[in-house]
């Protein structure tokens, strides 16, 4: 058994009561595998639905630092999660560029003024994080105060390509017909949008770090819809640029970065080479296989199929064990789902998952 002193020697200088997430992201020793869940605050929680109803809409909720703080903390009050994630959305950035974000019930996000031509692109500029996006950094500061050092706060942003999908399509898309036409027929125009997005996201994430985010994550939800060659050129290249321009340290603490591309199976080596500290995996890739490929360079986050949460407690425990065993012994694993929790999930199932991760992984991870 390692002595407590051993944990202290490799201290990340962050003064957290529970710093297992930061340690795992930096592949340092932990007493168990930390766990948090994408979309841990959201519609599967009745208390979230109540607060959202009071706020009037999702956007009103996200734009109020006090209410964003309240819903960020809701899952932590129920479950022994090892991290909080800022309650916000990736689409705050294009909204701040003036594209007019709104939500249609049951259909997801839409933009009033999608980017379809050079004239529209010429009109947009990176938003000032201390101006129109001030509500986000205010929420980060308020959440940090409320957490009082209990667990770390993760900040986040969308990848330039994933943001561009919504900005060009004007909303969710099944086939990405409009953005892919632009990609193949007017690649220079799409590159201009991606360059703007990369600059915006870099400033935005650095502002979150300066406001108190203790780790940051880039969500590349739609990178996996691209061809092999297009992924490198239109998604990964811009993620790489952001990672190289992020603050790696703030206030004496290392700020780890996580890159999550859904459907990234064949790309994990290249993602690890961006300089990120951790790679987020969806459930289509074997955790142990991924560790063999890149586990000596980065931490791994994931990757339980969110659909498992619709099963019985015994099945959930067995599936949690499979992911933990697949990673194997040692540090560098952050347990998560392979994508966000779906709204039909029962909160009791999340309880089973979180407790199972802690119980089944309780051993020094060196
Ligand atoms: O993880 C968390 O708890 C933090 C909050 C968070 C939200 N969105 C809140 C949200 C995070 C990290 C996001 C990221 C996000 N937003 C992504 C990337 C991650 C992913 O899931 O792939 C994407 C693609 C978006 C864009 C977006 N925002 C969509 C497609 C939708 C509708 C989705 C749906 O489930 O209806 C949103 C709205 C949204 N963002 C909700 C939440 C809790 C639901 C809003 C509601 O209350 O109606």
mmCIF file of C-alpha atoms and ligand atoms in Angstrom:
data_model
loop_
_atom_site.group_PDB
_atom_site.id
_atom_site.type_symbol
_atom_site.label_atom_id
_atom_site.label_comp_id
_atom_site.label_asym_id
_atom_site.label_seq_id
_atom_site.Cartn_x
_atom_site.Cartn_y
_atom_site.Cartn_z
ATOM 1 C CA UNK A 1 0.000 0.000 0.000
ATOM 2 C CA UNK A 2 1.448 3.395 -0.872
ATOM 3 C CA UNK A 3 1.638 5.798 2.049
ATOM 4 C CA UNK A 4 -0.376 9.028 2.039
ATOM 5 C CA UNK A 5 2.897 10.814 1.587
ATOM 6 C CA UNK A 6 3.214 9.367 -1.856
ATOM 7 C CA UNK A 7 0.012 11.121 -2.955
ATOM 8 C CA UNK A 8 1.423 14.373 -1.552
ATOM 9 C CA UNK A 9 4.759 14.184 -3.389
ATOM 10 C CA UNK A 10 3.024 14.271 -6.765
ATOM 11 C CA UNK A 11 0.533 16.915 -5.616
ATOM 12 C CA UNK A 12 -0.992 18.917 -8.432
ATOM 13 C CA UNK A 13 -1.028 22.007 -6.154
ATOM 14 C CA UNK A 14 -4.734 22.481 -6.589
ATOM 15 C CA UNK A 15 -5.934 22.382 -2.958
ATOM 16 C CA UNK A 16 -8.853 20.140 -3.821
ATOM 17 C CA UNK A 17 -10.393 17.810 -1.245
ATOM 18 C CA UNK A 18 -11.001 15.302 -4.031
ATOM 19 C CA UNK A 19 -8.437 15.715 -6.811
ATOM 20 C CA UNK A 20 -8.798 12.207 -8.270
ATOM 21 C CA UNK A 21 -10.057 13.561 -11.602
ATOM 22 C CA UNK A 22 -7.086 15.899 -12.072
ATOM 23 C CA UNK A 23 -4.672 13.168 -10.981
ATOM 24 C CA UNK A 24 -6.138 10.603 -13.356
ATOM 25 C CA UNK A 25 -6.080 13.060 -16.253
ATOM 26 C CA UNK A 26 -2.373 13.601 -15.515
ATOM 27 C CA UNK A 27 -1.821 9.824 -15.064
ATOM 28 C CA UNK A 28 -0.841 10.235 -11.414
ATOM 29 C CA UNK A 29 -1.714 7.759 -8.621
ATOM 30 C CA UNK A 30 -5.277 7.693 -7.242
ATOM 31 C CA UNK A 31 -7.008 5.479 -4.662
ATOM 32 C CA UNK A 32 -9.816 4.527 -7.133
ATOM 33 C CA UNK A 33 -11.062 5.387 -10.628
ATOM 34 C CA UNK A 34 -12.810 8.783 -10.679
ATOM 35 C CA UNK A 35 -16.151 9.092 -12.449
ATOM 36 C CA UNK A 36 -18.267 11.864 -13.954
ATOM 37 C CA UNK A 37 -20.849 11.642 -16.723
ATOM 38 C CA UNK A 38 -21.406 13.665 -19.859
ATOM 39 C CA UNK A 39 -24.761 15.497 -19.432
ATOM 40 C CA UNK A 40 -24.781 14.651 -15.739
ATOM 41 C CA UNK A 41 -26.985 17.714 -15.228
ATOM 42 C CA UNK A 42 -30.018 17.444 -17.456
ATOM 43 C CA UNK A 43 -33.504 16.272 -18.189
ATOM 44 C CA UNK A 44 -33.230 12.820 -16.540
ATOM 45 C CA UNK A 45 -33.241 14.680 -13.184
ATOM 46 C CA UNK A 46 -36.676 15.900 -11.978
ATOM 47 C CA UNK A 47 -35.009 18.778 -10.094
ATOM 48 C CA UNK A 48 -33.396 19.944 -13.357
ATOM 49 C CA UNK A 49 -36.786 19.965 -15.089
ATOM 50 C CA UNK A 50 -38.239 22.024 -12.235
ATOM 51 C CA UNK A 51 -35.459 24.634 -12.396
ATOM 52 C CA UNK A 52 -35.694 24.772 -16.193
ATOM 53 C CA UNK A 53 -39.452 25.330 -15.975
ATOM 54 C CA UNK A 54 -38.932 28.162 -13.489
ATOM 55 C CA UNK A 55 -36.296 29.705 -15.775
ATOM 56 C CA UNK A 56 -38.737 29.523 -18.708
ATOM 57 C CA UNK A 57 -36.322 27.948 -21.196
ATOM 58 C CA UNK A 58 -33.003 26.155 -21.532
ATOM 59 C CA UNK A 59 -31.306 29.340 -22.748
ATOM 60 C CA UNK A 60 -32.636 31.449 -19.873
ATOM 61 C CA UNK A 61 -31.284 28.786 -17.526
ATOM 62 C CA UNK A 62 -27.867 28.659 -19.193
ATOM 63 C CA UNK A 63 -27.594 32.460 -19.304
ATOM 64 C CA UNK A 64 -28.280 32.935 -15.582
ATOM 65 C CA UNK A 65 -25.090 32.310 -13.559
ATOM 66 C CA UNK A 66 -27.147 31.657 -10.407
ATOM 67 C CA UNK A 67 -29.402 29.063 -12.074
ATOM 68 C CA UNK A 68 -26.500 27.519 -14.025
ATOM 69 C CA UNK A 69 -24.746 27.092 -10.664
ATOM 70 C CA UNK A 70 -27.832 25.491 -9.145
ATOM 71 C CA UNK A 71 -28.184 22.878 -11.918
ATOM 72 C CA UNK A 72 -24.434 22.200 -12.090
ATOM 73 C CA UNK A 73 -24.603 21.163 -8.430
ATOM 74 C CA UNK A 74 -27.799 19.075 -8.671
ATOM 75 C CA UNK A 75 -26.168 15.782 -9.749
ATOM 76 C CA UNK A 76 -23.414 16.254 -7.132
ATOM 77 C CA UNK A 77 -26.028 16.472 -4.383
ATOM 78 C CA UNK A 78 -27.365 13.054 -5.404
ATOM 79 C CA UNK A 79 -24.303 11.075 -6.490
ATOM 80 C CA UNK A 80 -20.667 10.835 -5.340
ATOM 81 C CA UNK A 81 -19.338 12.209 -8.607
ATOM 82 C CA UNK A 82 -15.656 13.146 -8.772
ATOM 83 C CA UNK A 83 -16.133 16.265 -10.911
ATOM 84 C CA UNK A 84 -18.602 18.992 -11.777
ATOM 85 C CA UNK A 85 -19.070 20.164 -15.360
ATOM 86 C CA UNK A 86 -20.117 23.714 -16.111
ATOM 87 C CA UNK A 87 -23.792 23.864 -17.064
ATOM 88 C CA UNK A 88 -23.798 25.585 -20.430
ATOM 89 C CA UNK A 89 -23.779 24.601 -24.082
ATOM 90 C CA UNK A 90 -21.303 24.449 -26.946
ATOM 91 C CA UNK A 91 -23.602 26.711 -28.990
ATOM 92 C CA UNK A 92 -23.099 29.737 -26.709
ATOM 93 C CA UNK A 93 -20.152 30.689 -28.960
ATOM 94 C CA UNK A 94 -22.007 30.926 -32.311
ATOM 95 C CA UNK A 95 -24.913 32.516 -30.414
ATOM 96 C CA UNK A 96 -22.491 35.202 -29.198
ATOM 97 C CA UNK A 97 -21.370 35.721 -32.828
ATOM 98 C CA UNK A 98 -24.923 36.883 -33.528
ATOM 99 C CA UNK A 99 -26.337 33.829 -35.341
ATOM 100 C CA UNK A 100 -29.489 33.812 -33.188
ATOM 101 C CA UNK A 101 -29.668 30.520 -31.291
ATOM 102 C CA UNK A 102 -33.093 29.154 -30.367
ATOM 103 C CA UNK A 103 -34.496 25.761 -29.450
ATOM 104 C CA UNK A 104 -37.502 24.018 -30.955
ATOM 105 C CA UNK A 105 -39.124 21.617 -28.483
ATOM 106 C CA UNK A 106 -38.206 18.044 -29.401
ATOM 107 C CA UNK A 107 -36.025 19.111 -32.347
ATOM 108 C CA UNK A 108 -32.976 20.617 -30.696
ATOM 109 C CA UNK A 109 -31.004 23.755 -31.489
ATOM 110 C CA UNK A 110 -31.552 26.082 -34.490
ATOM 111 C CA UNK A 111 -29.916 29.250 -35.776
ATOM 112 C CA UNK A 112 -31.944 32.120 -37.227
ATOM 113 C CA UNK A 113 -29.062 33.254 -39.443
ATOM 114 C CA UNK A 114 -26.986 30.268 -40.612
ATOM 115 C CA UNK A 115 -23.708 30.876 -42.447
ATOM 116 C CA UNK A 116 -24.221 29.984 -46.092
ATOM 117 C CA UNK A 117 -21.983 32.353 -48.063
ATOM 118 C CA UNK A 118 -18.862 34.533 -47.946
ATOM 119 C CA UNK A 119 -20.859 37.679 -47.104
ATOM 120 C CA UNK A 120 -22.365 36.052 -44.007
ATOM 121 C CA UNK A 121 -18.945 34.759 -42.920
ATOM 122 C CA UNK A 122 -17.385 38.215 -43.398
ATOM 123 C CA UNK A 123 -19.858 39.634 -40.877
ATOM 124 C CA UNK A 124 -18.780 37.428 -37.948
ATOM 125 C CA UNK A 125 -15.846 37.787 -35.552
ATOM 126 C CA UNK A 126 -14.641 35.930 -32.438
ATOM 127 C CA UNK A 127 -16.831 37.004 -29.502
ATOM 128 C CA UNK A 128 -15.164 38.737 -26.573
ATOM 129 C CA UNK A 129 -15.371 36.318 -23.620
ATOM 130 C CA UNK A 130 -15.551 39.260 -21.217
ATOM 131 C CA UNK A 131 -18.393 40.853 -23.197
ATOM 132 C CA UNK A 132 -21.372 38.892 -24.576
ATOM 133 C CA UNK A 133 -20.094 35.666 -23.013
ATOM 134 C CA UNK A 134 -19.586 37.173 -19.597
ATOM 135 C CA UNK A 135 -22.473 35.093 -18.214
ATOM 136 C CA UNK A 136 -20.351 31.960 -18.805
ATOM 137 C CA UNK A 137 -17.254 33.135 -16.934
ATOM 138 C CA UNK A 138 -19.518 34.528 -14.194
ATOM 139 C CA UNK A 139 -21.119 31.075 -13.885
ATOM 140 C CA UNK A 140 -17.660 29.448 -13.705
ATOM 141 C CA UNK A 141 -16.625 31.759 -10.831
ATOM 142 C CA UNK A 142 -19.906 31.247 -9.004
ATOM 143 C CA UNK A 143 -19.737 27.447 -9.355
ATOM 144 C CA UNK A 144 -16.148 27.436 -8.080
ATOM 145 C CA UNK A 145 -17.212 29.389 -5.002
ATOM 146 C CA UNK A 146 -20.150 27.021 -4.410
ATOM 147 C CA UNK A 147 -17.982 23.891 -4.825
ATOM 148 C CA UNK A 148 -15.571 25.245 -2.201
ATOM 149 C CA UNK A 149 -12.783 22.896 -3.279
ATOM 150 C CA UNK A 150 -14.855 19.705 -2.952
ATOM 151 C CA UNK A 151 -14.335 18.458 -6.537
ATOM 152 C CA UNK A 152 -12.824 20.093 -9.643
ATOM 153 C CA UNK A 153 -14.876 22.016 -12.208
ATOM 154 C CA UNK A 154 -14.583 21.069 -15.881
ATOM 155 C CA UNK A 155 -15.047 23.820 -18.471
ATOM 156 C CA UNK A 156 -15.798 22.994 -22.106
ATOM 157 C CA UNK A 157 -16.347 24.122 -25.679
ATOM 158 C CA UNK A 158 -17.318 22.577 -29.003
ATOM 159 C CA UNK A 159 -14.710 21.740 -31.625
ATOM 160 C CA UNK A 160 -14.496 24.178 -34.538
ATOM 161 C CA UNK A 161 -15.942 21.594 -36.948
ATOM 162 C CA UNK A 162 -18.816 20.540 -34.663
ATOM 163 C CA UNK A 163 -19.747 24.200 -34.122
ATOM 164 C CA UNK A 164 -19.550 24.786 -37.879
ATOM 165 C CA UNK A 165 -22.010 21.914 -38.453
ATOM 166 C CA UNK A 166 -24.683 23.807 -36.518
ATOM 167 C CA UNK A 167 -23.660 27.229 -37.870
ATOM 168 C CA UNK A 168 -23.788 26.165 -41.533
ATOM 169 C CA UNK A 169 -26.665 23.668 -41.404
ATOM 170 C CA UNK A 170 -28.677 25.997 -39.169
ATOM 171 C CA UNK A 171 -29.494 23.146 -36.783
ATOM 172 C CA UNK A 172 -29.140 19.425 -36.307
ATOM 173 C CA UNK A 173 -28.700 17.395 -39.474
ATOM 174 C CA UNK A 174 -29.008 13.739 -40.403
ATOM 175 C CA UNK A 175 -26.682 13.853 -43.419
ATOM 176 C CA UNK A 176 -24.724 17.159 -43.172
ATOM 177 C CA UNK A 177 -25.580 17.842 -46.815
ATOM 178 C CA UNK A 178 -25.019 21.626 -46.643
ATOM 179 C CA UNK A 179 -21.737 21.699 -44.724
ATOM 180 C CA UNK A 180 -20.303 18.808 -46.722
ATOM 181 C CA UNK A 181 -21.189 20.569 -49.982
ATOM 182 C CA UNK A 182 -19.262 23.564 -48.671
ATOM 183 C CA UNK A 183 -16.375 21.320 -47.583
ATOM 184 C CA UNK A 184 -15.975 19.774 -51.045
ATOM 185 C CA UNK A 185 -16.986 22.720 -53.253
ATOM 186 C CA UNK A 186 -15.833 25.763 -51.271
ATOM 187 C CA UNK A 187 -13.168 24.457 -48.869
ATOM 188 C CA UNK A 188 -11.584 27.914 -48.426
ATOM 189 C CA UNK A 189 -14.866 29.308 -47.099
ATOM 190 C CA UNK A 190 -15.229 26.481 -44.582
ATOM 191 C CA UNK A 191 -11.596 26.979 -43.530
ATOM 192 C CA UNK A 192 -12.389 30.643 -42.849
ATOM 193 C CA UNK A 193 -15.257 29.602 -40.546
ATOM 194 C CA UNK A 194 -13.086 26.991 -38.812
ATOM 195 C CA UNK A 195 -10.285 29.502 -38.300
ATOM 196 C CA UNK A 196 -12.759 31.930 -36.695
ATOM 197 C CA UNK A 197 -14.132 29.133 -34.519
ATOM 198 C CA UNK A 198 -10.666 28.004 -33.449
ATOM 199 C CA UNK A 199 -9.730 31.528 -32.380
ATOM 200 C CA UNK A 200 -13.063 31.933 -30.590
ATOM 201 C CA UNK A 201 -12.803 28.612 -28.744
ATOM 202 C CA UNK A 202 -9.193 29.270 -27.687
ATOM 203 C CA UNK A 203 -10.122 32.624 -26.153
ATOM 204 C CA UNK A 204 -13.293 31.182 -24.642
ATOM 205 C CA UNK A 205 -11.564 28.208 -22.974
ATOM 206 C CA UNK A 206 -8.702 30.367 -21.704
ATOM 207 C CA UNK A 207 -11.298 32.752 -20.226
ATOM 208 C CA UNK A 208 -12.996 29.793 -18.506
ATOM 209 C CA UNK A 209 -9.615 28.714 -17.104
ATOM 210 C CA UNK A 210 -8.930 32.236 -15.814
ATOM 211 C CA UNK A 211 -12.403 32.291 -14.215
ATOM 212 C CA UNK A 212 -11.703 29.000 -12.414
ATOM 213 C CA UNK A 213 -12.174 25.968 -14.707
ATOM 214 C CA UNK A 214 -9.723 23.301 -13.456
ATOM 215 C CA UNK A 215 -9.809 21.067 -16.548
ATOM 216 C CA UNK A 216 -11.199 21.671 -20.027
ATOM 217 C CA UNK A 217 -12.854 19.436 -22.592
ATOM 218 C CA UNK A 218 -13.389 19.878 -26.325
ATOM 219 C CA UNK A 219 -16.523 18.135 -27.660
ATOM 220 C CA UNK A 220 -16.156 17.051 -31.276
ATOM 221 C CA UNK A 221 -19.529 15.387 -31.622
ATOM 222 C CA UNK A 222 -19.620 15.367 -35.428
ATOM 223 C CA UNK A 223 -15.938 14.896 -36.408
ATOM 224 C CA UNK A 224 -16.671 11.178 -36.815
ATOM 225 C CA UNK A 225 -19.061 11.923 -39.705
ATOM 226 C CA UNK A 226 -16.119 13.039 -41.881
ATOM 227 C CA UNK A 227 -14.049 10.996 -44.329
ATOM 228 C CA UNK A 228 -10.609 9.937 -43.136
ATOM 229 C CA UNK A 229 -8.807 12.711 -45.019
ATOM 230 C CA UNK A 230 -11.411 15.369 -44.206
ATOM 231 C CA UNK A 231 -11.255 14.645 -40.467
ATOM 232 C CA UNK A 232 -7.535 15.468 -40.381
ATOM 233 C CA UNK A 233 -7.895 18.642 -42.403
ATOM 234 C CA UNK A 234 -11.200 20.089 -41.186
ATOM 235 C CA UNK A 235 -11.501 18.890 -37.604
ATOM 236 C CA UNK A 236 -8.317 17.608 -35.986
ATOM 237 C CA UNK A 237 -6.017 20.336 -37.355
ATOM 238 C CA UNK A 238 -8.109 22.987 -35.599
ATOM 239 C CA UNK A 239 -8.391 21.032 -32.345
ATOM 240 C CA UNK A 240 -4.601 20.703 -32.453
ATOM 241 C CA UNK A 241 -4.238 24.467 -32.805
ATOM 242 C CA UNK A 242 -6.542 25.126 -29.853
ATOM 243 C CA UNK A 243 -4.716 22.643 -27.609
ATOM 244 C CA UNK A 244 -1.358 24.229 -28.402
ATOM 245 C CA UNK A 245 -2.694 27.677 -27.457
ATOM 246 C CA UNK A 246 -4.482 26.733 -24.219
ATOM 247 C CA UNK A 247 -3.119 27.770 -20.841
ATOM 248 C CA UNK A 248 -1.566 24.611 -19.425
ATOM 249 C CA UNK A 249 -1.183 26.070 -15.964
ATOM 250 C CA UNK A 250 -3.153 28.582 -13.956
ATOM 251 C CA UNK A 251 -2.776 29.767 -10.371
ATOM 252 C CA UNK A 252 -0.030 27.189 -9.753
ATOM 253 C CA UNK A 253 -2.109 24.218 -10.954
ATOM 254 C CA UNK A 254 -1.883 22.184 -14.161
ATOM 255 C CA UNK A 255 -5.064 22.486 -16.232
ATOM 256 C CA UNK A 256 -5.529 19.178 -18.064
ATOM 257 C CA UNK A 257 -7.310 19.073 -21.430
ATOM 258 C CA UNK A 258 -9.568 16.330 -22.796
ATOM 259 C CA UNK A 259 -10.454 15.812 -26.462
ATOM 260 C CA UNK A 260 -13.585 13.827 -27.296
ATOM 261 C CA UNK A 261 -14.414 12.987 -30.899
ATOM 262 C CA UNK A 262 -17.442 10.746 -31.222
ATOM 263 C CA UNK A 263 -16.589 7.960 -33.666
ATOM 264 C CA UNK A 264 -12.849 8.552 -33.305
ATOM 265 C CA UNK A 265 -11.863 4.861 -33.417
ATOM 266 C CA UNK A 266 -9.257 5.038 -36.159
ATOM 267 C CA UNK A 267 -7.973 8.413 -35.011
ATOM 268 C CA UNK A 268 -6.901 7.977 -31.419
ATOM 269 C CA UNK A 269 -3.154 8.007 -32.126
ATOM 270 C CA UNK A 270 -3.444 11.302 -33.995
ATOM 271 C CA UNK A 271 -5.676 12.792 -31.294
ATOM 272 C CA UNK A 272 -3.106 11.817 -28.648
ATOM 273 C CA UNK A 273 -0.458 13.679 -30.671
ATOM 274 C CA UNK A 274 -2.355 17.001 -30.372
ATOM 275 C CA UNK A 275 -0.772 17.479 -26.959
ATOM 276 C CA UNK A 276 -4.008 16.925 -25.019
ATOM 277 C CA UNK A 277 -3.758 15.195 -21.636
ATOM 278 C CA UNK A 278 -6.674 12.810 -22.175
ATOM 279 C CA UNK A 279 -8.678 11.291 -24.999
ATOM 280 C CA UNK A 280 -12.410 10.706 -24.564
ATOM 281 C CA UNK A 281 -13.667 7.482 -26.132
ATOM 282 C CA UNK A 282 -17.122 6.451 -27.278
ATOM 283 C CA UNK A 283 -18.333 2.885 -26.625
ATOM 284 C CA UNK A 284 -17.488 1.496 -30.068
ATOM 285 C CA UNK A 285 -13.797 1.145 -29.193
ATOM 286 C CA UNK A 286 -12.344 -1.348 -26.716
ATOM 287 C CA UNK A 287 -10.840 0.492 -23.736
ATOM 288 C CA UNK A 288 -7.965 -1.999 -23.345
ATOM 289 C CA UNK A 289 -7.121 -1.795 -27.054
ATOM 290 C CA UNK A 290 -7.063 2.012 -26.844
ATOM 291 C CA UNK A 291 -4.793 1.825 -23.793
ATOM 292 C CA UNK A 292 -2.376 -0.417 -25.687
ATOM 293 C CA UNK A 293 -2.247 2.120 -28.494
ATOM 294 C CA UNK A 294 -1.971 5.425 -26.607
ATOM 295 C CA UNK A 295 -2.102 4.752 -22.855
ATOM 296 C CA UNK A 296 1.598 5.491 -22.409
ATOM 297 C CA UNK A 297 1.068 9.062 -23.603
ATOM 298 C CA UNK A 298 -2.408 10.180 -22.494
ATOM 299 C CA UNK A 299 -5.147 9.360 -20.021
ATOM 300 C CA UNK A 300 -8.349 7.761 -21.311
ATOM 301 C CA UNK A 301 -11.892 8.818 -20.495
ATOM 302 C CA UNK A 302 -14.966 6.664 -21.066
ATOM 303 C CA UNK A 303 -16.579 4.601 -22.367
ATOM 304 C CA UNK A 304 -19.743 2.826 -21.204
ATOM 305 C CA UNK A 305 -22.597 2.710 -23.715
ATOM 306 C CA UNK A 306 -25.225 5.139 -22.283
ATOM 307 C CA UNK A 307 -27.901 2.572 -23.241
ATOM 308 C CA UNK A 308 -26.587 0.318 -20.445
ATOM 309 C CA UNK A 309 -28.286 2.691 -17.992
ATOM 310 C CA UNK A 310 -31.653 1.389 -19.194
ATOM 311 C CA UNK A 311 -30.762 -2.072 -17.807
ATOM 312 C CA UNK A 312 -31.093 -3.668 -14.360
ATOM 313 C CA UNK A 313 -28.627 -2.876 -11.520
ATOM 314 C CA UNK A 314 -26.899 -6.245 -12.027
ATOM 315 C CA UNK A 315 -26.359 -5.621 -15.711
ATOM 316 C CA UNK A 316 -25.100 -2.078 -15.039
ATOM 317 C CA UNK A 317 -22.590 -3.384 -12.485
ATOM 318 C CA UNK A 318 -21.378 -6.098 -14.850
ATOM 319 C CA UNK A 319 -20.950 -3.627 -17.697
ATOM 320 C CA UNK A 320 -19.082 -1.181 -15.434
ATOM 321 C CA UNK A 321 -16.786 -4.064 -14.429
ATOM 322 C CA UNK A 322 -16.141 -4.845 -18.109
ATOM 323 C CA UNK A 323 -14.963 -1.299 -18.820
ATOM 324 C CA UNK A 324 -12.799 -1.180 -15.662
ATOM 325 C CA UNK A 325 -11.267 -4.591 -16.408
ATOM 326 C CA UNK A 326 -10.679 -3.703 -20.011
ATOM 327 C CA UNK A 327 -8.615 -0.682 -18.888
ATOM 328 C CA UNK A 328 -6.871 -2.839 -16.285
ATOM 329 C CA UNK A 329 -4.693 -1.838 -13.340
ATOM 330 C CA UNK A 330 -2.863 1.450 -12.962
ATOM 331 C CA UNK A 331 -3.620 5.138 -13.192
ATOM 332 C CA UNK A 332 -4.868 7.190 -16.123
ATOM 333 C CA UNK A 333 -8.517 6.147 -16.456
ATOM 334 C CA UNK A 334 -11.465 8.481 -15.899
ATOM 335 C CA UNK A 335 -14.735 6.582 -15.985
ATOM 336 C CA UNK A 336 -17.476 8.127 -18.120
ATOM 337 C CA UNK A 337 -20.119 7.196 -20.648
ATOM 338 C CA UNK A 338 -19.215 7.041 -24.333
ATOM 339 C CA UNK A 339 -21.682 9.921 -24.944
ATOM 340 C CA UNK A 340 -24.233 11.910 -22.946
ATOM 341 C CA UNK A 341 -26.858 10.475 -20.571
ATOM 342 C CA UNK A 342 -30.189 10.233 -22.367
ATOM 343 C CA UNK A 343 -33.265 11.906 -20.797
ATOM 344 C CA UNK A 344 -35.120 8.587 -20.305
ATOM 345 C CA UNK A 345 -32.439 7.358 -17.846
ATOM 346 C CA UNK A 346 -33.647 6.673 -14.305
ATOM 347 C CA UNK A 347 -31.597 8.571 -11.685
ATOM 348 C CA UNK A 348 -31.440 5.317 -9.642
ATOM 349 C CA UNK A 349 -29.435 3.736 -12.467
ATOM 350 C CA UNK A 350 -26.879 6.554 -12.322
ATOM 351 C CA UNK A 351 -26.550 5.890 -8.590
ATOM 352 C CA UNK A 352 -25.831 2.214 -9.320
ATOM 353 C CA UNK A 353 -23.211 3.174 -11.924
ATOM 354 C CA UNK A 354 -21.357 5.704 -9.748
ATOM 355 C CA UNK A 355 -21.279 3.395 -6.721
ATOM 356 C CA UNK A 356 -20.170 0.447 -8.873
ATOM 357 C CA UNK A 357 -17.230 2.396 -10.320
ATOM 358 C CA UNK A 358 -16.035 3.366 -6.849
ATOM 359 C CA UNK A 359 -16.521 -0.074 -5.280
ATOM 360 C CA UNK A 360 -15.091 -2.115 -8.127
ATOM 361 C CA UNK A 361 -12.062 0.133 -8.651
ATOM 362 C CA UNK A 362 -11.141 0.613 -4.967
ATOM 363 C CA UNK A 363 -7.400 -0.182 -4.999
ATOM 364 C CA UNK A 364 -4.352 2.043 -5.345
ATOM 365 C CA UNK A 365 -3.911 3.037 -8.998
ATOM 366 C CA UNK A 366 -0.192 3.633 -9.376
HETATM 367 O O1 LIG B 1 -22.643 17.637 -19.516
HETATM 368 C C1 LIG B 1 -23.253 18.493 -18.845
HETATM 369 O O2 LIG B 1 -23.995 18.197 -17.870
HETATM 370 C C2 LIG B 1 -22.978 19.958 -19.134
HETATM 371 C C3 LIG B 1 -23.912 20.623 -19.974
HETATM 372 C C4 LIG B 1 -23.900 20.429 -21.488
HETATM 373 C C5 LIG B 1 -25.066 20.684 -22.263
HETATM 374 N N1 LIG B 1 -24.712 20.603 -23.570
HETATM 375 C C6 LIG B 1 -26.371 21.035 -21.695
HETATM 376 C C7 LIG B 1 -27.565 20.868 -22.536
HETATM 377 C C8 LIG B 1 -22.871 20.109 -22.374
HETATM 378 C C9 LIG B 1 -21.430 19.695 -22.101
HETATM 379 C C10 LIG B 1 -23.402 20.235 -23.687
HETATM 380 C C11 LIG B 1 -22.599 20.039 -24.913
HETATM 381 C C12 LIG B 1 -23.276 19.966 -26.218
HETATM 382 N N2 LIG B 1 -24.334 20.704 -26.673
HETATM 383 C C13 LIG B 1 -22.831 19.147 -27.288
HETATM 384 C C14 LIG B 1 -21.613 18.254 -27.270
HETATM 385 C C15 LIG B 1 -21.830 17.019 -26.485
HETATM 386 C C16 LIG B 1 -22.767 16.038 -27.134
HETATM 387 O O3 LIG B 1 -23.770 15.724 -26.476
HETATM 388 O O4 LIG B 1 -22.451 15.548 -28.208
HETATM 389 C C17 LIG B 1 -23.697 19.373 -28.372
HETATM 390 C C18 LIG B 1 -23.637 18.706 -29.734
HETATM 391 C C19 LIG B 1 -24.630 20.375 -27.973
HETATM 392 C C20 LIG B 1 -25.700 21.000 -28.789
HETATM 393 C C21 LIG B 1 -27.024 20.795 -28.195
HETATM 394 N N3 LIG B 1 -27.490 21.453 -27.067
HETATM 395 C C22 LIG B 1 -28.022 19.897 -28.606
HETATM 396 C C23 LIG B 1 -27.900 18.962 -29.794
HETATM 397 C C24 LIG B 1 -29.107 20.049 -27.720
HETATM 398 C C25 LIG B 1 -30.423 19.359 -27.764
HETATM 399 C C26 LIG B 1 -30.130 17.987 -27.299
HETATM 400 C C27 LIG B 1 -31.251 17.347 -26.628
HETATM 401 O O5 LIG B 1 -30.894 16.382 -25.923
HETATM 402 O O6 LIG B 1 -32.386 17.799 -26.776
HETATM 403 C C28 LIG B 1 -28.745 20.987 -26.745
HETATM 404 C C29 LIG B 1 -29.544 21.407 -25.575
HETATM 405 C C30 LIG B 1 -29.013 21.035 -24.245
HETATM 406 N N4 LIG B 1 -27.741 21.295 -23.829
HETATM 407 C C31 LIG B 1 -29.721 20.408 -23.170
HETATM 408 C C32 LIG B 1 -28.818 20.316 -22.097
HETATM 409 C C33 LIG B 1 -29.107 19.806 -20.705
HETATM 410 C C34 LIG B 1 -31.181 19.992 -23.189
HETATM 411 C C35 LIG B 1 -31.931 21.258 -23.090
HETATM 412 C C36 LIG B 1 -33.249 21.189 -22.417
HETATM 413 O O7 LIG B 1 -33.308 21.318 -21.167
HETATM 414 O O8 LIG B 1 -34.237 21.077 -23.139
#
